[in-house]
Tab-separated table of C-alpha atoms and ligand atoms in Angstrom:
chain	number	residue	atom	x	y	z
A	193	MET	CA	-65.576	-120.479	57.008
A	194	GLN	CA	-68.874	-122.049	58.008
A	195	PRO	CA	-69.363	-125.577	56.716
A	196	ALA	CA	-72.176	-125.454	54.194
A	197	GLU	CA	-75.393	-127.315	54.885
A	198	PRO	CA	-75.793	-130.420	52.727
A	199	GLN	CA	-78.806	-128.870	50.981
A	200	ASP	CA	-77.010	-125.546	50.345
A	201	PRO	CA	-77.568	-124.948	46.607
A	202	ARG	CA	-74.019	-123.552	46.297
A	203	ARG	CA	-72.636	-127.026	46.869
A	204	SER	CA	-74.528	-128.538	43.992
A	205	VAL	CA	-74.017	-126.039	41.168
A	206	PRO	CA	-72.846	-128.069	38.147
A	207	ARG	CA	-69.493	-126.882	36.793
A	208	THR	CA	-69.367	-124.900	33.555
A	209	ASP	CA	-67.381	-127.506	31.579
A	210	ALA	CA	-69.725	-130.254	32.712
A	211	VAL	CA	-72.739	-128.218	31.521
A	212	LEU	CA	-71.072	-127.421	28.189
A	213	ALA	CA	-70.379	-131.128	27.710
A	214	ASP	CA	-74.075	-131.993	27.906
A	215	PRO	CA	-75.048	-133.052	24.355
A	216	ARG	CA	-78.003	-130.623	24.214
A	217	VAL	CA	-75.833	-127.729	25.326
A	218	ALA	CA	-73.029	-128.826	22.989
A	219	ALA	CA	-75.539	-128.705	20.117
A	220	ALA	CA	-76.460	-125.155	21.126
A	221	VAL	CA	-72.752	-124.226	21.177
A	222	ALA	CA	-72.348	-125.614	17.650
A	223	GLU	CA	-75.282	-123.495	16.462
A	224	ARG	CA	-74.853	-120.245	18.403
A	225	GLY	CA	-71.197	-120.146	19.353
A	226	ARG	CA	-69.462	-120.833	22.657
A	227	ASP	CA	-69.517	-117.293	24.087
A	228	VAL	CA	-73.268	-116.837	23.842
A	229	VAL	CA	-73.994	-120.161	25.504
A	230	LYS	CA	-71.333	-119.709	28.184
A	231	ASP	CA	-72.825	-116.360	29.208
A	232	VAL	CA	-76.214	-118.002	29.664
A	233	VAL	CA	-74.692	-120.896	31.640
A	234	ARG	CA	-73.028	-118.406	34.022
A	235	THR	CA	-76.298	-116.544	34.545
A	236	VAL	CA	-78.220	-119.736	35.278
A	237	GLN	CA	-75.474	-120.976	37.628
A	238	GLN	CA	-75.956	-117.738	39.592
A	239	ARG	CA	-79.659	-118.464	39.799
A	240	VAL	CA	-78.960	-121.981	41.071
A	241	ARG	CA	-76.654	-120.487	43.713
A	242	ALA	CA	-79.397	-118.068	44.675
A	243	GLY	CA	-81.748	-121.005	45.128
A	244	GLU	CA	-84.032	-119.797	42.283
A	245	VAL	CA	-83.423	-122.803	40.015
A	246	PRO	CA	-82.961	-126.420	41.164
A	247	ALA	CA	-79.534	-127.745	40.219
A	248	ASP	CA	-81.014	-130.625	38.234
A	249	ALA	CA	-83.002	-128.156	36.098
A	250	LEU	CA	-79.921	-126.160	35.108
A	251	VAL	CA	-79.523	-127.538	31.577
A	252	ALA	CA	-83.232	-127.147	30.784
A	253	GLU	CA	-83.116	-123.592	32.110
A	254	VAL	CA	-80.010	-122.803	30.019
A	255	LEU	CA	-81.712	-124.075	26.858
A	256	ALA	CA	-84.853	-122.076	27.655
A	257	ALA	CA	-82.864	-118.920	28.408
A	258	LEU	CA	-80.799	-118.971	25.188
A	259	PRO	CA	-81.572	-115.931	23.076
A	260	PRO	CA	-83.313	-116.868	19.827
A	261	ALA	CA	-80.746	-117.678	17.183
A	262	GLY	CA	-79.813	-114.827	14.902
A	263	THR	CA	-81.202	-111.750	16.559
A	264	THR	CA	-80.612	-109.931	19.785
A	265	LEU	CA	-84.018	-108.284	19.345
A	266	ARG	CA	-86.513	-109.482	21.930
A	267	ARG	CA	-90.254	-109.840	21.782
A	268	VAL	CA	-91.909	-107.069	23.807
A	269	LEU	CA	-95.568	-106.828	24.771
A	270	ASN	CA	-96.413	-103.176	24.276
A	271	ALA	CA	-98.567	-102.260	27.284
A	272	THR	CA	-97.502	-98.613	27.196
A	273	GLY	CA	-100.772	-97.285	25.798
A	274	ALA	CA	-98.930	-95.745	22.818
A	275	VAL	CA	-100.265	-97.691	19.811
A	276	LEU	CA	-97.316	-96.777	17.577
A	277	HIS	CA	-94.425	-96.724	20.030
A	278	THR	CA	-91.381	-95.481	18.108
A	279	ASN	CA	-88.883	-97.213	20.397
A	280	LEU	CA	-90.809	-100.492	20.134
A	281	GLY	CA	-90.700	-100.472	16.335
A	282	ARG	CA	-94.010	-98.685	15.583
A	283	ALA	CA	-96.677	-100.888	13.953
A	284	GLN	CA	-96.982	-104.571	14.928
A	285	LEU	CA	-97.465	-106.728	11.848
A	286	SER	CA	-100.691	-108.688	11.391
A	287	PRO	CA	-100.493	-112.506	11.360
A	288	ALA	CA	-101.171	-112.342	7.596
A	289	ALA	CA	-98.214	-109.979	7.116
A	290	VAL	CA	-95.946	-112.232	9.190
A	291	ASP	CA	-97.000	-115.228	7.068
A	292	ALA	CA	-96.261	-113.212	3.939
A	293	VAL	CA	-92.760	-112.413	5.200
A	294	VAL	CA	-92.112	-116.102	5.818
A	295	THR	CA	-93.385	-116.991	2.316
A	296	ALA	CA	-91.107	-114.406	0.717
A	297	ALA	CA	-88.068	-115.281	2.827
A	298	GLY	CA	-86.687	-117.886	0.434
A	299	ALA	CA	-86.551	-117.660	-3.350
A	300	THR	CA	-89.705	-115.896	-4.508
A	301	ASP	CA	-91.145	-114.487	-7.737
A	302	VAL	CA	-90.647	-110.864	-6.709
A	303	GLU	CA	-89.295	-110.006	-10.178
A	304	LEU	CA	-90.153	-113.082	-12.232
A	305	ASP	CA	-93.263	-113.993	-14.216
A	306	LEU	CA	-93.615	-117.703	-13.497
A	307	VAL	CA	-95.764	-118.262	-16.624
A	308	THR	CA	-93.433	-116.726	-19.211
A	309	GLY	CA	-90.238	-117.246	-17.253
A	310	ARG	CA	-89.326	-113.624	-17.981
A	311	ARG	CA	-88.471	-110.734	-15.755
A	312	ALA	CA	-91.560	-108.998	-14.311
A	313	ARG	CA	-92.098	-105.685	-12.523
A	314	ARG	CA	-90.750	-105.870	-8.997
A	315	GLY	CA	-93.437	-105.802	-6.330
A	316	ARG	CA	-96.294	-105.735	-8.853
A	317	GLY	CA	-98.658	-107.510	-6.425
A	318	THR	CA	-98.014	-104.900	-3.753
A	319	MET	CA	-98.509	-102.004	-6.182
A	320	ALA	CA	-101.735	-103.590	-7.454
A	321	ALA	CA	-103.028	-103.912	-3.888
A	322	LEU	CA	-102.233	-100.243	-3.177
A	323	ARG	CA	-103.830	-99.078	-6.445
A	324	ALA	CA	-106.939	-101.100	-5.639
A	325	ALA	CA	-107.072	-99.597	-2.139
A	326	VAL	CA	-106.612	-96.054	-3.473
A	327	PRO	CA	-108.292	-95.816	-6.898
A	328	ALA	CA	-107.731	-92.030	-6.808
A	329	ALA	CA	-104.012	-92.708	-7.364
A	330	GLY	CA	-102.947	-93.089	-10.999
A	331	ASP	CA	-99.935	-95.070	-9.831
A	332	VAL	CA	-97.928	-95.911	-6.718
A	333	HIS	CA	-94.329	-96.488	-5.747
A	334	VAL	CA	-92.799	-97.737	-2.509
A	335	VAL	CA	-89.462	-96.804	-0.908
A	336	ASN	CA	-87.778	-97.423	2.437
A	337	ASN	CA	-89.657	-95.016	4.684
A	338	GLY	CA	-91.504	-91.707	4.738
A	339	ALA	CA	-88.277	-89.734	4.823
A	340	ALA	CA	-86.976	-91.585	1.752
A	341	ALA	CA	-90.219	-90.801	-0.087
A	342	LEU	CA	-89.664	-87.089	0.552
A	343	VAL	CA	-86.011	-87.286	-0.499
A	344	LEU	CA	-86.970	-88.992	-3.756
A	345	VAL	CA	-89.656	-86.416	-4.550
A	346	ALA	CA	-87.406	-83.473	-3.670
A	347	THR	CA	-84.522	-84.867	-5.725
A	348	ALA	CA	-86.562	-85.840	-8.760
A	349	LEU	CA	-88.804	-82.762	-8.902
A	350	ALA	CA	-86.864	-79.938	-7.256
A	351	ALA	CA	-83.074	-80.485	-7.238
A	352	GLY	CA	-81.606	-77.060	-8.135
A	353	LYS	CA	-85.093	-75.600	-7.825
A	354	GLU	CA	-87.380	-74.433	-5.037
A	355	ILE	CA	-89.857	-76.226	-2.786
A	356	VAL	CA	-92.532	-73.805	-1.612
A	357	VAL	CA	-93.597	-74.658	1.946
A	358	SER	CA	-95.398	-72.933	4.825
A	359	ARG	CA	-93.313	-71.787	7.835
A	360	GLY	CA	-95.873	-73.550	10.032
A	361	GLU	CA	-94.981	-76.915	8.486
A	362	LEU	CA	-91.191	-77.059	8.948
A	363	VAL	CA	-91.416	-80.077	11.203
A	364	GLU	CA	-88.888	-81.932	13.337
A	365	ILE	CA	-89.968	-85.591	13.088
A	366	GLY	CA	-88.026	-87.048	16.020
A	367	ASP	CA	-84.556	-88.044	17.186
A	368	GLY	CA	-83.312	-84.622	16.031
A	369	PHE	CA	-84.249	-85.125	12.355
A	370	ARG	CA	-85.837	-82.099	10.698
A	371	LEU	CA	-87.731	-82.201	7.436
A	372	PRO	CA	-86.296	-78.885	6.168
A	373	ASP	CA	-82.739	-80.224	6.593
A	374	LEU	CA	-83.707	-83.468	4.897
A	375	LEU	CA	-85.242	-81.629	1.929
A	376	GLU	CA	-82.281	-79.255	1.532
A	377	SER	CA	-79.861	-82.180	1.646
A	378	THR	CA	-81.153	-83.079	-1.843
A	379	GLY	CA	-79.969	-79.819	-3.376
A	380	ALA	CA	-83.455	-78.310	-3.423
A	381	ARG	CA	-83.953	-74.863	-1.853
A	382	LEU	CA	-86.809	-74.167	0.502
A	383	ARG	CA	-88.944	-71.156	-0.295
A	384	GLU	CA	-90.683	-70.534	3.040
A	385	VAL	CA	-93.997	-68.724	2.978
A	386	GLY	CA	-96.418	-67.369	5.590
A	387	THR	CA	-95.802	-67.401	9.326
A	388	THR	CA	-95.698	-70.010	12.073
A	389	ASN	CA	-99.424	-69.703	12.740
A	390	ARG	CA	-100.931	-68.367	9.517
A	391	THR	CA	-100.317	-68.971	5.825
A	392	SER	CA	-102.675	-67.972	2.989
A	393	LEU	CA	-103.074	-69.024	-0.628
A	394	ALA	CA	-101.801	-65.568	-1.626
A	395	ASP	CA	-98.549	-66.289	0.254
A	396	TYR	CA	-98.000	-69.377	-1.855
A	397	ARG	CA	-98.969	-67.608	-5.085
A	398	ALA	CA	-96.547	-64.752	-4.447
A	399	ALA	CA	-93.679	-67.223	-4.021
A	400	LEU	CA	-94.174	-69.061	-7.339
A	401	SER	CA	-91.688	-68.527	-10.151
A	402	ASP	CA	-89.951	-70.475	-12.895
A	403	ARG	CA	-87.663	-71.799	-10.150
A	404	THR	CA	-90.554	-73.571	-8.403
A	405	GLY	CA	-90.218	-77.363	-8.339
A	406	PHE	CA	-93.385	-78.040	-6.355
A	407	VAL	CA	-95.527	-76.853	-3.467
A	408	LEU	CA	-95.215	-79.050	-0.398
A	409	LYS	CA	-97.827	-79.435	2.310
A	410	VAL	CA	-96.713	-81.310	5.436
A	411	HIS	CA	-99.204	-82.688	7.932
A	412	PRO	CA	-98.185	-81.524	11.433
A	413	SER	CA	-98.364	-85.109	12.667
A	414	ASN	CA	-96.718	-84.639	16.066
A	415	PHE	CA	-97.960	-81.263	17.309
A	416	VAL	CA	-101.040	-79.069	17.280
A	417	VAL	CA	-101.199	-75.302	16.806
A	418	THR	CA	-104.359	-73.713	18.158
A	419	GLY	CA	-105.655	-70.160	18.411
A	420	PHE	CA	-105.229	-67.581	15.639
A	421	THR	CA	-104.277	-69.987	12.886
A	422	ALA	CA	-104.875	-70.454	9.176
A	423	GLY	CA	-103.530	-72.896	6.616
A	424	VAL	CA	-104.319	-73.769	3.022
A	425	GLU	CA	-105.925	-77.083	2.070
A	426	ALA	CA	-104.795	-79.236	-0.844
A	427	VAL	CA	-107.960	-78.377	-2.775
A	428	ASP	CA	-106.885	-74.708	-2.885
A	429	LEU	CA	-103.189	-75.424	-3.451
A	430	ALA	CA	-104.276	-77.446	-6.478
A	431	THR	CA	-105.428	-74.202	-8.149
A	432	LEU	CA	-101.857	-72.821	-8.227
A	433	GLY	CA	-100.855	-74.594	-11.450
A	434	VAL	CA	-97.688	-76.236	-10.062
A	435	PRO	CA	-97.269	-79.796	-8.730
A	436	VAL	CA	-98.673	-80.164	-5.211
A	437	VAL	CA	-97.093	-82.791	-2.948
A	438	VAL	CA	-98.726	-83.610	0.397
A	439	ASP	CA	-96.835	-85.456	3.118
A	440	ILE	CA	-99.701	-86.962	5.123
A	441	GLY	CA	-97.304	-88.773	7.470
A	442	SER	CA	-99.300	-91.553	9.031
A	443	GLY	CA	-100.463	-93.486	5.970
A	444	LEU	CA	-104.240	-93.744	6.251
A	445	LEU	CA	-105.397	-94.762	2.773
A	446	THR	CA	-109.045	-93.816	3.418
A	447	PRO	CA	-110.709	-91.718	6.151
A	448	ASP	CA	-110.933	-93.201	9.645
A	449	ALA	CA	-113.927	-91.955	11.648
A	450	ALA	CA	-112.041	-92.576	14.897
A	451	LEU	CA	-109.332	-90.100	13.832
A	452	PRO	CA	-111.200	-87.272	12.094
A	453	ASP	CA	-108.182	-84.923	11.973
A	454	GLU	CA	-105.838	-87.401	10.289
A	455	PRO	CA	-105.513	-86.809	6.539
A	456	ASP	CA	-105.836	-89.817	4.219
A	457	ALA	CA	-104.395	-90.495	0.780
A	458	THR	CA	-107.751	-90.934	-1.001
A	459	SER	CA	-109.223	-87.605	0.197
A	460	VAL	CA	-106.041	-85.642	-0.432
A	461	LEU	CA	-105.675	-87.018	-3.983
A	462	ALA	CA	-109.377	-86.421	-4.642
A	463	ALA	CA	-108.854	-82.818	-3.503
A	464	GLY	CA	-106.342	-82.401	-6.315
A	465	ALA	CA	-102.902	-83.195	-4.874
A	466	ASP	CA	-100.509	-84.586	-7.484
A	467	LEU	CA	-98.539	-86.757	-5.076
A	468	VAL	CA	-99.014	-88.041	-1.535
A	469	THR	CA	-96.187	-89.371	0.623
A	470	ALA	CA	-96.715	-91.442	3.786
A	471	SER	CA	-95.174	-94.058	6.074
A	472	GLY	CA	-96.123	-97.738	5.937
A	473	ASP	CA	-95.618	-98.465	9.636
A	474	LYS	CA	-97.803	-95.809	11.234
A	475	LEU	CA	-101.616	-95.913	11.027
A	476	LEU	CA	-101.591	-98.202	7.985
A	477	GLY	CA	-100.201	-100.826	10.359
A	478	GLY	CA	-97.659	-102.346	7.990
A	479	PRO	CA	-93.879	-102.681	7.702
A	480	GLN	CA	-91.505	-99.721	7.588
A	481	ALA	CA	-91.959	-98.258	4.122
A	482	GLY	CA	-92.514	-94.977	2.318
A	483	LEU	CA	-95.574	-94.794	0.084
A	484	LEU	CA	-95.782	-92.528	-2.952
A	485	LEU	CA	-99.228	-92.273	-4.543
A	486	GLY	CA	-100.125	-89.889	-7.332
A	487	THR	CA	-100.442	-89.147	-11.007
A	488	ALA	CA	-99.033	-91.803	-13.308
A	489	ASP	CA	-96.507	-89.468	-14.960
A	490	LEU	CA	-95.039	-88.141	-11.708
A	491	VAL	CA	-94.823	-91.626	-10.193
A	492	GLU	CA	-93.091	-92.847	-13.358
A	493	ARG	CA	-90.540	-90.020	-13.058
A	494	LEU	CA	-89.829	-91.073	-9.463
A	495	ARG	CA	-89.555	-94.749	-10.355
A	496	ARG	CA	-87.118	-93.993	-13.212
A	497	HIS	CA	-84.897	-91.673	-11.136
A	498	PRO	CA	-81.460	-93.222	-10.366
A	499	LEU	CA	-81.969	-92.564	-6.655
A	500	ALA	CA	-85.020	-94.875	-6.669
A	501	ARG	CA	-82.651	-97.847	-6.860
A	502	ALA	CA	-80.911	-96.783	-3.657
A	503	LEU	CA	-84.213	-96.383	-1.836
A	504	ARG	CA	-85.921	-99.540	-3.064
A	505	VAL	CA	-87.543	-101.903	-0.571
A	506	ASP	CA	-86.729	-105.549	-0.181
A	507	LYS	CA	-89.006	-108.506	-0.868
A	508	LEU	CA	-89.877	-108.938	2.816
A	509	THR	CA	-91.243	-105.399	2.995
A	510	LEU	CA	-93.163	-105.828	-0.254
A	511	ALA	CA	-94.719	-109.046	1.061
A	512	ALA	CA	-95.717	-107.608	4.437
A	513	LEU	CA	-97.063	-104.418	2.860
A	514	GLU	CA	-99.213	-106.304	0.347
A	515	ALA	CA	-100.681	-108.504	3.098
A	516	THR	CA	-101.380	-105.423	5.238
A	517	VAL	CA	-103.158	-103.585	2.433
A	518	ARG	CA	-105.177	-106.616	1.259
A	519	ALA	CA	-106.422	-107.782	4.702
A	520	ALA	CA	-108.135	-105.019	6.643
A	521	PRO	CA	-107.636	-106.059	10.281
A	522	ASN	CA	-104.240	-105.518	11.840
A	523	PRO	CA	-103.013	-104.874	15.382
A	524	THR	CA	-102.743	-101.100	14.838
A	525	ARG	CA	-106.286	-100.784	13.521
A	526	ASP	CA	-107.575	-103.093	16.272
A	527	ALA	CA	-105.820	-101.011	18.937
A	528	VAL	CA	-107.150	-97.699	17.600
A	529	HIS	CA	-110.707	-99.054	17.349
A	530	ALA	CA	-110.866	-101.212	20.501
A	531	ASP	CA	-114.036	-100.573	22.466
A	532	PRO	CA	-113.308	-99.216	25.995
A	533	GLU	CA	-115.834	-101.567	27.639
A	534	GLY	CA	-114.105	-104.573	26.052
A	535	LEU	CA	-110.775	-103.227	27.325
A	536	ARG	CA	-112.193	-102.892	30.846
A	537	GLU	CA	-113.280	-106.534	30.704
A	538	ARG	CA	-109.853	-107.666	29.471
A	539	CYS	CA	-108.161	-105.706	32.285
A	540	ALA	CA	-110.507	-107.275	34.855
A	541	ALA	CA	-109.749	-110.748	33.472
A	542	VAL	CA	-106.006	-110.083	33.769
A	543	ALA	CA	-106.280	-108.506	37.237
A	544	GLU	CA	-108.418	-111.239	38.834
A	545	PRO	CA	-105.863	-114.098	38.822
A	546	LEU	CA	-103.175	-111.632	39.944
A	547	ARG	CA	-105.331	-110.507	42.868
A	548	LEU	CA	-105.890	-114.152	43.795
A	549	SER	CA	-102.099	-114.581	43.803
A	550	GLY	CA	-101.911	-111.846	46.440
A	551	ILE	CA	-100.608	-109.115	44.118
A	552	ASP	CA	-101.550	-105.480	44.790
A	553	VAL	CA	-103.549	-104.872	41.615
A	554	SER	CA	-106.453	-102.711	40.497
A	555	VAL	CA	-108.200	-101.765	37.252
A	556	GLU	CA	-108.383	-98.052	36.466
A	557	PRO	CA	-109.679	-95.881	33.612
A	558	SER	CA	-106.939	-94.289	31.536
A	559	ALA	CA	-106.131	-92.779	28.163
A	560	ALA	CA	-104.059	-94.282	25.388
A	561	VAL	CA	-102.561	-92.363	22.468
A	562	VAL	CA	-101.743	-93.130	18.831
A	563	GLY	CA	-98.094	-92.098	19.396
A	564	GLY	CA	-95.298	-92.471	16.850
A	565	GLY	CA	-95.947	-88.997	15.515
A	566	GLY	CA	-99.644	-89.502	14.791
A	567	ALA	CA	-102.920	-87.935	15.938
A	568	PRO	CA	-101.401	-85.486	18.433
A	569	GLY	CA	-103.768	-84.385	21.173
A	570	VAL	CA	-106.140	-87.317	20.566
A	571	ASP	CA	-106.870	-89.435	23.662
A	572	LEU	CA	-108.212	-92.957	23.141
A	573	PRO	CA	-110.269	-93.786	26.254
A	574	SER	CA	-108.788	-96.902	27.793
A	575	TRP	CA	-108.359	-99.034	30.933
A	576	VAL	CA	-105.207	-100.146	32.676
A	577	VAL	CA	-104.064	-102.834	35.078
A	578	SER	CA	-102.403	-100.879	37.891
A	579	LEU	CA	-99.494	-102.555	39.726
A	580	PRO	CA	-96.744	-101.634	42.190
A	581	PRO	CA	-94.134	-99.517	40.359
A	582	ASP	CA	-91.182	-101.644	41.483
A	583	LEU	CA	-92.317	-104.379	39.065
A	584	ALA	CA	-91.551	-102.164	36.042
A	585	VAL	CA	-87.909	-103.135	35.485
A	586	ALA	CA	-88.399	-106.845	36.157
A	587	LEU	CA	-91.335	-106.954	33.747
A	588	ARG	CA	-89.428	-105.061	31.065
A	589	THR	CA	-86.427	-107.380	31.327
A	590	GLY	CA	-88.514	-110.551	31.708
A	591	ASP	CA	-89.418	-113.027	28.996
A	592	PRO	CA	-91.529	-112.021	27.223
A	593	SER	CA	-90.683	-108.446	28.040
A	594	VAL	CA	-93.711	-106.391	29.100
A	595	ALA	CA	-93.359	-102.624	28.752
A	596	GLY	CA	-95.865	-100.497	30.675
A	597	ARG	CA	-95.626	-96.944	31.939
A	598	VAL	CA	-95.025	-95.627	35.450
A	599	GLU	CA	-97.439	-92.834	36.254
A	600	GLY	CA	-98.654	-91.408	39.563
A	601	GLY	CA	-96.502	-93.879	41.501
A	602	ARG	CA	-98.021	-96.981	39.832
A	603	LEU	CA	-97.018	-99.263	36.960
A	604	LEU	CA	-99.847	-99.100	34.429
A	605	LEU	CA	-100.370	-101.825	31.813
A	606	ASP	CA	-102.679	-100.597	29.039
A	607	LEU	CA	-104.145	-103.577	27.197
A	608	ARG	CA	-105.322	-101.449	24.246
A	609	THR	CA	-101.846	-101.838	22.749
A	610	VAL	CA	-101.414	-105.542	23.656
A	611	PRO	CA	-102.631	-108.110	21.092
A	612	THR	CA	-105.808	-109.748	22.490
A	613	ASP	CA	-104.299	-113.230	22.389
A	614	ALA	CA	-101.386	-112.123	24.609
A	615	ASP	CA	-103.380	-111.329	27.772
A	616	GLU	CA	-102.472	-114.662	29.356
A	617	LEU	CA	-98.809	-113.966	28.724
A	618	VAL	CA	-99.218	-110.703	30.648
A	619	VAL	CA	-100.721	-112.616	33.600
A	620	SER	CA	-97.891	-115.154	33.682
A	621	ALA	CA	-95.227	-112.468	33.227
A	622	VAL	CA	-96.558	-110.455	36.176
A	623	ARG	CA	-96.901	-113.588	38.322
A	624	ALA	CA	-93.325	-114.579	37.505
A	625	VAL	CA	-91.836	-111.264	38.654
A	626	ALA	CA	-94.146	-110.659	41.616
A	627	ARG	CA	-93.149	-113.883	43.392
B	949	LIG	C1	-93.409	-89.851	10.381
B	949	LIG	C2	-93.373	-88.716	9.414
B	949	LIG	C3	-92.337	-88.591	8.482
B	949	LIG	C4	-91.181	-89.553	8.454
B	949	LIG	O1	-91.574	-90.821	8.055
B	949	LIG	P1	-90.636	-92.069	8.379
B	949	LIG	O2	-91.398	-93.241	7.858
B	949	LIG	O3	-90.445	-92.090	9.862
B	949	LIG	O4	-89.350	-91.865	7.688
B	949	LIG	C5	-92.370	-87.553	7.586
B	949	LIG	N1	-93.382	-86.670	7.613
B	949	LIG	C6	-94.403	-86.755	8.483
B	949	LIG	C7	-95.494	-85.732	8.434
B	949	LIG	C8	-94.439	-87.779	9.421
B	949	LIG	O5	-95.453	-87.868	10.284
């Protein structure tokens, strides 16, 4: 065996028990448990051996590398160009919504009237905000997610009865979950009408009977059918004389000029729908939730149904949803509406310091998407920072994690989906892995 050089980092790696005995590390052990800390110590020791970390910085590096207490979830900068990335948790909460979650985290008056000291309606502030945002709704109710909203409607209005729905709207929403299976799991039967590409009002009318619970219209939020097609709008379904429920999917409360083909709750209710269901964490930009907006009597039936208790949302969701609805700007809205020229400038400002560091970087035009099962076929013109593809894994596993997309042999970072105040973090993350 070769004698090691005196400056060989392997010689100077502090021993595990010595590191664990350091008071700062011992405090971390008391808080997080020995195994978690020991794993981090081992990893940092490896980095000292590899010469990446000076031996005298080991403890500081261990403390910095400890996962945040309580969750294994990591912060990720979404540079994929998909605004609502399903695997990254869909909508990013606004600062106001995050503050609201923190406020509600302890004891809070979610069900208490602080003036009278008596019980009050749960989530009344959130419901008031939604009613104010959608005056066309007689009342609103909130459940866990869009799927739960559909389950509650199907159970309360059509268990043992029929849901009349077009064959062109029997949608698979992702991860193998299919709306028809979800609806039938409630004990309702589907009465399919029309064909994959064409359904007429007469098809619906011919299917109605005393077994009809309601007519359901589902927005095809993750695919587009073009060519010889025909569907029936809510305004015409409303003439059928049975309850009309519209699943708009992505949760726009009012029309958005940037997404002209996305339905919104206000327009659909104004057209005569009795109930609208939608997700809270798609284009609305809020927490995961299922919104139910509609006539006061139907909403009251849903709220009073025993299943409503099993689907109810917690105080953190109510807080984040209220803040999202009351304050217009949020990261999802900002990302959808970002001006391409501003994005080009942000990309240039990120690329310049990287180029000066000798990194192979360029700024290219690109296209972002809404993603998350929204606005299929709509491209949002964008710009990307283009980097060598071998940086992808290191960036994704770095801290903070930066997720881009590899396309055409390059790693592309689309800043449309990165919060504006995080651009500098992108620069330092790329610098750190490109060394
Ligand atoms: C996303 C979506 C759902 C499911 O909503 P979740 O909030 O994911 O449960 C149902 N219907 C449509 C049309 C959707 O786009």
